[in-house]
Short mmCIF file of C-alpha atoms in Angstrom, two decimals:
data_model
loop_
_atom_site.label_atom_id
_atom_site.label_comp_id
_atom_site.label_asym_id
_atom_site.label_seq_id
_atom_site.Cartn_x
_atom_site.Cartn_y
_atom_site.Cartn_z
CA MET A 208 -16.43 -37.74 45.49
CA HIS A 209 -14.42 -40.32 47.40
CA GLY A 210 -15.20 -38.93 50.86
CA THR A 211 -12.68 -37.26 53.14
CA PRO A 212 -9.15 -38.50 52.61
CA ASP A 213 -7.23 -39.88 55.53
CA PHE A 214 -5.28 -37.07 57.20
CA ALA A 215 -1.98 -38.96 56.84
CA ASP A 216 -2.47 -39.34 53.08
CA TRP A 217 -3.70 -35.78 52.62
CA LEU A 218 -0.72 -34.42 54.54
CA ALA A 219 1.78 -36.63 52.68
CA ILE A 220 0.48 -35.28 49.36
CA CYS A 221 0.70 -31.70 50.67
CA ASN A 222 4.25 -32.31 51.90
CA LEU A 223 5.18 -33.77 48.52
CA LYS A 224 4.14 -30.54 46.80
CA ALA A 225 5.87 -28.40 49.44
CA ALA A 226 9.06 -30.35 48.76
CA TYR A 227 8.50 -29.94 45.01
CA CYS A 228 8.58 -26.15 45.37
CA ARG A 229 11.39 -25.96 47.89
CA LEU A 230 13.78 -28.39 46.18
CA LEU A 231 13.08 -26.79 42.79
CA ASP A 232 13.78 -23.27 44.05
CA THR A 233 16.88 -24.31 46.01
CA LYS A 234 18.07 -26.31 42.97
CA ASP A 235 18.43 -29.62 44.78
CA TRP A 236 17.99 -31.51 41.53
CA GLU A 237 18.62 -35.01 42.90
CA GLY A 238 16.12 -34.45 45.69
CA TRP A 239 13.65 -32.92 43.27
CA LYS A 240 13.92 -35.80 40.80
CA ALA A 241 13.06 -38.29 43.52
CA LEU A 242 9.61 -36.68 43.92
CA PHE A 243 8.47 -37.93 40.49
CA THR A 244 7.76 -41.40 39.22
CA HIS A 245 10.34 -42.69 36.71
CA ASP A 246 7.87 -42.43 33.82
CA CYS A 247 6.13 -39.21 34.91
CA VAL A 248 4.41 -37.03 32.31
CA ILE A 249 4.75 -33.24 32.65
CA ASP A 250 2.47 -31.28 30.39
CA THR A 251 2.97 -27.52 30.09
CA SER A 252 1.46 -27.34 26.60
CA ALA A 253 -1.54 -25.37 27.90
CA SER A 254 0.88 -22.65 29.01
CA GLY A 255 3.12 -22.53 25.96
CA GLY A 256 5.43 -25.40 26.90
CA THR A 257 5.89 -29.02 25.96
CA VAL A 258 4.91 -32.50 27.06
CA GLU A 259 7.85 -34.25 28.68
CA GLN A 260 8.00 -37.90 29.64
CA GLY A 261 10.39 -39.48 32.13
CA ARG A 262 11.92 -37.78 35.11
CA GLU A 263 15.55 -38.08 33.97
CA ARG A 264 14.96 -36.09 30.83
CA PHE A 265 12.51 -33.65 32.43
CA VAL A 266 14.66 -32.78 35.44
CA ALA A 267 17.78 -32.38 33.28
CA MET A 268 15.86 -29.97 31.05
CA VAL A 269 14.58 -27.88 33.96
CA ALA A 270 17.99 -27.83 35.67
CA ARG A 271 19.58 -26.59 32.46
CA SER A 272 16.98 -23.93 31.75
CA LEU A 273 17.04 -22.54 35.31
CA ALA A 274 20.79 -22.75 35.89
CA GLU A 275 21.18 -18.96 35.72
CA ALA A 276 17.79 -18.05 37.16
CA LYS A 277 16.44 -17.31 40.61
CA THR A 278 12.97 -18.79 41.08
CA ALA A 279 10.17 -18.88 43.65
CA HIS A 280 7.32 -21.32 43.06
CA GLN A 281 4.57 -21.05 45.66
CA VAL A 282 1.46 -23.21 45.93
CA HIS A 283 -1.86 -22.60 47.63
CA SER A 284 -5.22 -24.07 48.67
CA PRO A 285 -5.03 -27.64 47.34
CA GLN A 286 -8.11 -29.59 46.38
CA ILE A 287 -7.19 -33.26 46.76
CA THR A 288 -9.38 -36.28 46.02
CA LEU A 289 -8.13 -39.73 46.89
CA ASP A 290 -8.99 -43.06 45.36
CA GLY A 291 -6.94 -45.81 46.95
CA ASP A 292 -3.33 -45.49 45.84
CA GLU A 293 -3.99 -42.61 43.46
CA ALA A 294 -4.82 -39.00 44.19
CA GLN A 295 -5.89 -36.05 42.07
CA ALA A 296 -4.65 -32.68 43.30
CA VAL A 297 -5.26 -29.17 42.03
CA TRP A 298 -2.98 -26.49 43.47
CA ALA A 299 -3.17 -22.77 42.88
CA MET A 300 0.33 -21.53 42.05
CA GLN A 301 2.34 -18.35 41.65
CA ASP A 302 5.86 -18.28 40.29
CA ARG A 303 8.48 -15.58 40.03
CA VAL A 304 11.47 -16.16 37.76
CA VAL A 305 14.37 -13.70 37.52
CA LYS A 306 17.14 -14.27 34.99
CA GLY A 307 19.48 -11.49 33.99
CA ASP A 308 17.39 -8.59 32.68
CA PHE A 309 14.29 -10.76 32.40
CA ALA A 310 11.64 -11.41 35.01
CA LEU A 311 8.29 -13.17 34.94
CA THR A 312 5.40 -13.47 37.35
CA GLY A 313 2.81 -16.14 36.62
CA TYR A 314 -0.39 -17.34 38.24
CA GLY A 315 -2.19 -20.58 37.50
CA HIS A 316 -2.91 -24.12 38.62
CA TYR A 317 -1.04 -27.37 38.82
CA HIS A 318 -3.30 -30.35 38.08
CA GLU A 319 -1.56 -33.48 39.33
CA THR A 320 -1.97 -37.21 39.61
CA CYS A 321 -0.01 -38.58 42.56
CA VAL A 322 0.53 -42.26 43.23
CA ARG A 323 1.42 -44.19 46.36
CA THR A 324 4.70 -46.05 45.91
CA PRO A 325 6.76 -48.13 48.34
CA GLU A 326 8.88 -44.96 48.85
CA GLY A 327 5.88 -42.72 49.50
CA TRP A 328 3.64 -40.54 47.34
CA ARG A 329 5.13 -39.43 44.02
CA ILE A 330 4.03 -37.11 41.18
CA ALA A 331 3.04 -39.21 38.17
CA ARG A 332 1.42 -36.59 35.97
CA GLN A 333 1.38 -32.80 36.06
CA THR A 334 -0.44 -30.33 33.86
CA LEU A 335 0.07 -26.59 34.28
CA THR A 336 -2.62 -24.11 33.31
CA ARG A 337 -2.18 -20.36 33.49
CA LEU A 338 -4.47 -17.53 34.56
CA ILE A 339 -2.00 -14.67 34.09
CA VAL A 340 1.59 -14.42 32.89
CA GLU A 341 3.39 -11.08 32.97
CA MET A 342 6.93 -10.24 31.98
CA ASP A 343 8.78 -7.28 33.39
CA ARG A 344 12.28 -6.36 34.52
CA PRO A 345 13.79 -7.46 37.83
CA GLY A 346 13.71 -5.09 40.78
CA ALA A 347 16.98 -3.66 42.08
CA MET B 191 -11.98 -21.46 71.59
CA HIS B 192 -14.12 -24.38 70.41
CA GLY B 193 -11.30 -26.94 70.43
CA THR B 194 -9.81 -28.57 67.37
CA PRO B 195 -12.29 -28.89 64.52
CA ASP B 196 -12.93 -32.29 63.01
CA PHE B 197 -10.51 -32.85 60.10
CA ALA B 198 -13.38 -33.57 57.69
CA ASP B 199 -15.07 -30.24 58.52
CA TRP B 200 -11.82 -28.30 58.48
CA LEU B 201 -10.90 -29.75 55.10
CA ALA B 202 -14.37 -29.16 53.64
CA ILE B 203 -14.13 -25.49 54.59
CA CYS B 204 -10.64 -25.26 53.08
CA ASN B 205 -11.85 -26.92 49.88
CA LEU B 206 -14.77 -24.51 49.72
CA LYS B 207 -12.38 -21.55 49.69
CA ALA B 208 -10.08 -23.23 47.18
CA ALA B 209 -13.10 -23.68 44.90
CA TYR B 210 -14.09 -20.05 45.53
CA CYS B 211 -10.76 -18.85 44.12
CA ARG B 212 -10.52 -21.32 41.26
CA LEU B 213 -14.08 -20.94 39.97
CA LEU B 214 -13.87 -17.15 40.29
CA ASP B 215 -10.61 -16.94 38.35
CA THR B 216 -11.76 -19.41 35.68
CA LYS B 217 -15.08 -17.54 35.45
CA ASP B 218 -17.29 -20.56 36.14
CA TRP B 219 -20.05 -18.31 37.40
CA GLU B 220 -22.68 -21.02 37.94
CA GLY B 221 -20.24 -23.14 39.90
CA TRP B 222 -19.08 -20.10 41.84
CA LYS B 223 -22.62 -19.03 42.74
CA ALA B 224 -23.32 -22.45 44.23
CA LEU B 225 -20.63 -21.86 46.88
CA PHE B 226 -22.69 -19.15 48.58
CA THR B 227 -25.92 -19.33 50.55
CA HIS B 228 -28.89 -17.77 48.75
CA ASP B 229 -29.01 -14.83 51.14
CA CYS B 230 -25.26 -14.36 51.59
CA VAL B 231 -23.87 -10.96 52.61
CA ILE B 232 -20.66 -9.78 50.98
CA ASP B 233 -19.12 -6.73 52.59
CA THR B 234 -16.22 -5.00 50.86
CA SER B 235 -16.97 -1.62 52.44
CA ALA B 236 -13.75 -1.76 54.48
CA SER B 237 -11.81 -1.88 51.20
CA GLY B 238 -13.72 0.76 49.27
CA GLY B 239 -16.55 -1.42 48.03
CA THR B 240 -20.18 -2.07 48.90
CA VAL B 241 -22.35 -4.40 50.94
CA GLU B 242 -24.17 -6.83 48.68
CA GLN B 243 -26.92 -9.19 49.73
CA GLY B 244 -28.07 -12.29 47.89
CA ARG B 245 -25.93 -14.46 45.66
CA GLU B 246 -27.87 -13.85 42.43
CA ARG B 247 -27.27 -10.14 42.50
CA PHE B 248 -23.73 -10.40 43.86
CA VAL B 249 -22.49 -12.99 41.34
CA ALA B 250 -24.08 -11.12 38.43
CA MET B 251 -22.29 -7.96 39.54
CA VAL B 252 -18.90 -9.67 39.84
CA ALA B 253 -19.31 -11.50 36.51
CA ARG B 254 -20.10 -8.20 34.81
CA SER B 255 -17.24 -6.27 36.37
CA LEU B 256 -14.65 -8.97 35.61
CA ALA B 257 -15.87 -9.89 32.11
CA GLU B 258 -12.86 -8.25 30.45
CA ALA B 259 -10.35 -8.91 33.24
CA LYS B 260 -7.86 -11.64 34.03
CA THR B 261 -7.75 -12.37 37.75
CA ALA B 262 -5.82 -14.50 40.23
CA HIS B 263 -7.17 -14.69 43.79
CA GLN B 264 -4.94 -16.72 46.10
CA VAL B 265 -5.60 -17.58 49.75
CA HIS B 266 -3.28 -18.59 52.53
CA SER B 267 -2.96 -19.84 56.11
CA PRO B 268 -6.60 -20.09 57.25
CA GLN B 269 -7.61 -19.73 60.88
CA ILE B 270 -10.88 -21.62 61.26
CA THR B 271 -12.99 -21.99 64.38
CA LEU B 272 -15.99 -24.26 64.36
CA ASP B 273 -19.15 -24.13 66.40
CA GLY B 274 -21.54 -26.86 65.35
CA ASP B 275 -22.93 -26.03 61.92
CA GLU B 276 -21.24 -22.65 61.69
CA ALA B 277 -17.59 -21.80 61.17
CA GLN B 278 -15.58 -18.60 61.28
CA ALA B 279 -12.66 -18.46 58.90
CA VAL B 280 -9.97 -15.84 58.35
CA TRP B 281 -7.89 -16.27 55.19
CA ALA B 282 -4.91 -14.22 54.12
CA MET B 283 -5.37 -13.25 50.47
CA GLN B 284 -3.54 -11.79 47.52
CA ASP B 285 -5.22 -10.81 44.29
CA ARG B 286 -3.90 -9.72 40.93
CA VAL B 287 -6.35 -8.14 38.47
CA VAL B 288 -5.36 -7.17 34.92
CA LYS B 289 -7.81 -5.35 32.68
CA GLY B 290 -6.65 -3.52 29.59
CA ASP B 291 -4.03 -0.97 30.66
CA PHE B 292 -4.91 -1.32 34.30
CA ALA B 293 -3.50 -3.73 36.85
CA LEU B 294 -3.88 -4.09 40.59
CA THR B 295 -2.17 -6.17 43.26
CA GLY B 296 -3.86 -6.36 46.64
CA TYR B 297 -3.15 -8.03 49.96
CA GLY B 298 -5.56 -8.51 52.81
CA HIS B 299 -7.87 -10.90 54.62
CA TYR B 300 -11.20 -12.55 53.98
CA HIS B 301 -13.25 -12.89 57.16
CA GLU B 302 -16.00 -15.43 56.54
CA THR B 303 -18.89 -17.15 58.18
CA CYS B 304 -19.53 -20.56 56.63
CA VAL B 305 -22.56 -22.70 57.35
CA ARG B 306 -23.22 -26.40 56.99
CA THR B 307 -26.11 -27.02 54.59
CA PRO B 308 -27.57 -30.26 53.21
CA GLU B 309 -25.42 -29.62 50.09
CA GLY B 310 -22.22 -29.05 52.09
CA TRP B 311 -20.48 -26.01 53.58
CA ARG B 312 -21.38 -22.66 52.02
CA ILE B 313 -20.22 -19.06 52.43
CA ALA B 314 -22.88 -17.08 54.28
CA ARG B 315 -20.99 -13.89 55.02
CA GLN B 316 -17.75 -12.43 53.76
CA THR B 317 -15.91 -9.28 54.75
CA LEU B 318 -12.75 -8.18 52.96
CA THR B 319 -10.12 -6.08 54.70
CA ARG B 320 -7.01 -4.77 52.98
CA LEU B 321 -3.41 -4.40 54.08
CA ILE B 322 -2.01 -3.04 50.82
CA VAL B 323 -3.51 -2.16 47.44
CA GLU B 324 -1.25 -1.04 44.60
CA MET B 325 -2.16 -0.10 41.07
CA ASP B 326 0.30 -0.34 38.21
CA ARG B 327 0.36 -1.30 34.55
CA PRO B 328 0.27 -4.88 33.31
CA GLY B 329 3.50 -6.62 32.37
CA ALA B 330 4.14 -7.52 28.75
CA MET C 244 10.86 -39.03 60.20
CA HIS C 245 8.61 -39.01 63.23
CA GLY C 246 5.50 -40.29 61.44
CA THR C 247 2.37 -38.28 60.77
CA PRO C 248 1.78 -35.61 63.40
CA ASP C 249 -1.49 -35.55 65.25
CA PHE C 250 -3.97 -33.33 63.37
CA ALA C 251 -4.57 -31.18 66.46
CA ASP C 252 -0.86 -30.45 66.85
CA TRP C 253 -0.32 -29.92 63.14
CA LEU C 254 -3.24 -27.50 62.99
CA ALA C 255 -2.17 -25.63 66.13
CA ILE C 256 1.27 -25.05 64.58
CA CYS C 257 -0.34 -23.86 61.33
CA ASN C 258 -2.65 -21.52 63.24
CA LEU C 259 0.34 -20.15 65.17
CA LYS C 260 2.02 -19.15 61.91
CA ALA C 261 -1.22 -17.73 60.49
CA ALA C 262 -1.50 -15.57 63.62
CA TYR C 263 2.17 -14.59 63.25
CA CYS C 264 1.49 -13.12 59.81
CA ARG C 265 -1.85 -11.52 60.62
CA LEU C 266 -0.85 -9.89 63.91
CA LEU C 267 2.43 -8.67 62.40
CA ASP C 268 0.71 -7.09 59.40
CA THR C 269 -2.08 -5.57 61.48
CA LYS C 270 0.53 -4.31 63.98
CA ASP C 271 -1.01 -5.98 67.03
CA TRP C 272 2.35 -5.99 68.78
CA GLU C 273 1.15 -7.32 72.15
CA GLY C 274 -0.67 -10.18 70.44
CA TRP C 275 2.31 -10.83 68.20
CA LYS C 276 4.78 -10.91 71.08
CA ALA C 277 2.72 -13.59 72.83
CA LEU C 278 3.39 -16.00 69.93
CA PHE C 279 7.08 -16.28 70.82
CA THR C 280 8.82 -17.86 73.77
CA HIS C 281 10.41 -15.34 76.15
CA ASP C 282 13.93 -16.32 75.10
CA CYS C 283 13.23 -16.86 71.39
CA VAL C 284 16.06 -16.53 68.86
CA ILE C 285 15.30 -14.85 65.54
CA ASP C 286 18.02 -15.21 62.95
CA THR C 287 17.81 -13.18 59.74
CA SER C 288 21.58 -13.18 59.19
CA ALA C 289 21.21 -15.38 56.09
CA SER C 290 19.12 -12.62 54.52
CA GLY C 291 21.21 -9.61 55.52
CA GLY C 292 19.78 -9.13 59.03
CA THR C 293 20.83 -9.86 62.58
CA VAL C 294 20.41 -12.49 65.28
CA GLU C 295 18.04 -11.25 67.97
CA GLN C 296 17.43 -12.93 71.30
CA GLY C 297 14.43 -12.41 73.56
CA ARG C 298 10.95 -11.45 72.42
CA GLU C 299 10.80 -8.09 74.25
CA ARG C 300 13.79 -6.71 72.42
CA PHE C 301 12.92 -8.36 69.10
CA VAL C 302 9.29 -7.21 68.98
CA ALA C 303 10.21 -3.66 70.02
CA MET C 304 12.75 -3.55 67.19
CA VAL C 305 10.28 -4.81 64.58
CA ALA C 306 7.51 -2.48 65.80
CA ARG C 307 9.89 0.47 65.53
CA SER C 308 11.18 -0.40 62.09
CA LEU C 309 7.71 -1.03 60.63
CA ALA C 310 5.91 1.88 62.31
CA GLU C 311 5.61 3.80 59.02
CA ALA C 312 5.34 0.77 56.72
CA LYS C 313 2.52 -1.27 55.26
CA THR C 314 3.38 -4.96 55.17
CA ALA C 315 1.93 -8.24 53.95
CA HIS C 316 3.66 -11.45 55.06
CA GLN C 317 2.13 -14.56 53.51
CA VAL C 318 3.12 -18.18 54.19
CA HIS C 319 2.60 -21.33 52.18
CA SER C 320 2.89 -25.12 52.08
CA PRO C 321 4.37 -25.95 55.50
CA GLN C 322 6.49 -29.01 56.09
CA ILE C 323 6.16 -29.84 59.78
CA THR C 324 7.84 -32.66 61.69
CA LEU C 325 6.91 -33.29 65.28
CA ASP C 326 8.91 -34.83 68.07
CA GLY C 327 6.96 -34.76 71.30
CA ASP C 328 6.77 -31.19 72.55
CA GLU C 329 8.95 -29.75 69.82
CA ALA C 330 8.24 -29.26 66.14
CA GLN C 331 10.33 -28.24 63.16
CA ALA C 332 8.48 -26.26 60.52
CA VAL C 333 9.57 -24.92 57.14
CA TRP C 334 7.22 -22.41 55.54
CA ALA C 335 7.51 -20.88 52.11
CA MET C 336 6.99 -17.12 52.43
CA GLN C 337 6.41 -13.99 50.41
CA ASP C 338 6.50 -10.51 51.85
CA ARG C 339 5.63 -7.11 50.46
CA VAL C 340 6.78 -4.03 52.37
CA VAL C 341 5.82 -0.49 51.34
CA LYS C 342 7.29 2.50 53.15
CA GLY C 343 7.19 5.95 51.63
CA ASP C 344 8.88 5.79 48.22
CA PHE C 345 10.37 2.40 48.95
CA ALA C 346 8.89 -1.02 48.30
CA LEU C 347 10.24 -4.55 48.52
CA THR C 348 8.99 -7.96 47.46
CA GLY C 349 10.78 -10.97 48.90
CA TYR C 350 10.46 -14.72 48.58
CA GLY C 351 12.04 -17.32 50.84
CA HIS C 352 11.52 -19.73 53.71
CA TYR C 353 10.99 -19.52 57.43
CA HIS C 354 12.70 -22.38 59.27
CA GLU C 355 11.22 -22.59 62.76
CA THR C 356 11.41 -24.54 65.96
CA CYS C 357 8.10 -24.46 67.82
CA VAL C 358 7.60 -25.70 71.36
CA ARG C 359 4.52 -26.81 73.26
CA THR C 360 4.00 -24.63 76.34
CA PRO C 361 1.20 -24.54 78.92
CA GLU C 362 -0.27 -21.64 76.86
CA GLY C 363 -0.04 -23.52 73.56
CA TRP C 364 2.55 -23.79 70.80
CA ARG C 365 5.07 -20.94 70.59
CA ILE C 366 7.89 -19.96 68.23
CA ALA C 367 11.22 -20.62 69.92
CA ARG C 368 13.61 -20.17 67.02
CA GLN C 369 13.21 -18.71 63.55
CA THR C 370 15.68 -18.50 60.68
CA LEU C 371 14.80 -16.69 57.46
CA THR C 372 16.40 -17.65 54.16
CA ARG C 373 15.78 -15.84 50.89
CA LEU C 374 15.30 -17.00 47.32
CA ILE C 375 14.66 -13.59 45.75
CA VAL C 376 14.54 -10.03 47.07
CA GLU C 377 13.58 -7.19 44.75
CA MET C 378 13.24 -3.51 45.49
CA ASP C 379 11.02 -1.22 43.47
CA ARG C 380 8.72 1.72 43.97
CA PRO C 381 5.19 1.43 45.38
CA GLY C 382 2.24 1.31 43.01
CA ALA C 383 -0.21 4.19 42.97
#
């Protein structure tokens, strides 16, 4: 649509999402928060969640809800289109969440708008759609 | 073997496979069909399937067999070699298929020949090999 | 930190890790061994394992321990920084191991130092950290 993105931009957007997963799963909440714009919009309504606005509130909510959980969020095969200082990215995703006697495996897609800021690319908007969600019990 | 592929070609072939997974799992059968050459050959004989020729017949067969299923096909760490207008790609893959009381998780590799056409890169030949296939029951 | 890596180097390091997974899971032990430097250090102590030095000893140990197992190691969303002939890579990973009545699914990260050699990029040091490890029984 907008031709091939520059490799540096494409890679920076891929690295942003890699950091998103790694800092989320290792619970580095300050590092994770810095990956979003201040006024980011995170929409999980299509997968049974809410629409959250603002990274302070959103990150505090996630940190609280995952405090007792072990998580692995993994992302795959991005499709990224670039238009100047804005990029649209679709990532396939799988997540595993284990919390006490509860466990969940989900599959779906992140649909994201990323923006170029003076500090680098940041996530400005994220929508999560789901293909499959299954609940079971944790392994031993 | 053929040196480093051009980033634009490499990325186009990656995006083709990302679209393959996403359009398959979201059941956009017309969009999915357009990713193959008209006379494509799809060989799943190494994993208990058949050899299908021609995208019309192949896509109709897949659409029929997955009509009642939820699926997630995810692909990882491609190795792509390029030779002019033809590319060889090997993708690690994982799939999850849930259909009624039946569920399957598989791991393996797609081995593909992609060709450059006037409409962009297309899948001309695909062979699926399996490392592990496990059947269980869907989660709640 | 060191700017955007050259696409050729970035891709070579990605292909090295793709080969690592594929040759490991297809048990091509000679091919797999060639991906490491002779004096590589493989540290799985953070995930309950050992620190192994030297590819001969390490590969023999892995080949022996996986002789009866089916495995799928899959890697995702690398973060690679390059400094001349040395690169640091962090890969998200998932592995599934099935051996008799035993099965394991793990999630974590490979932290690797890769070095440029006359034969191409090689893995010189690898540390595995874990987010989640779950043991269960194989599917049918």
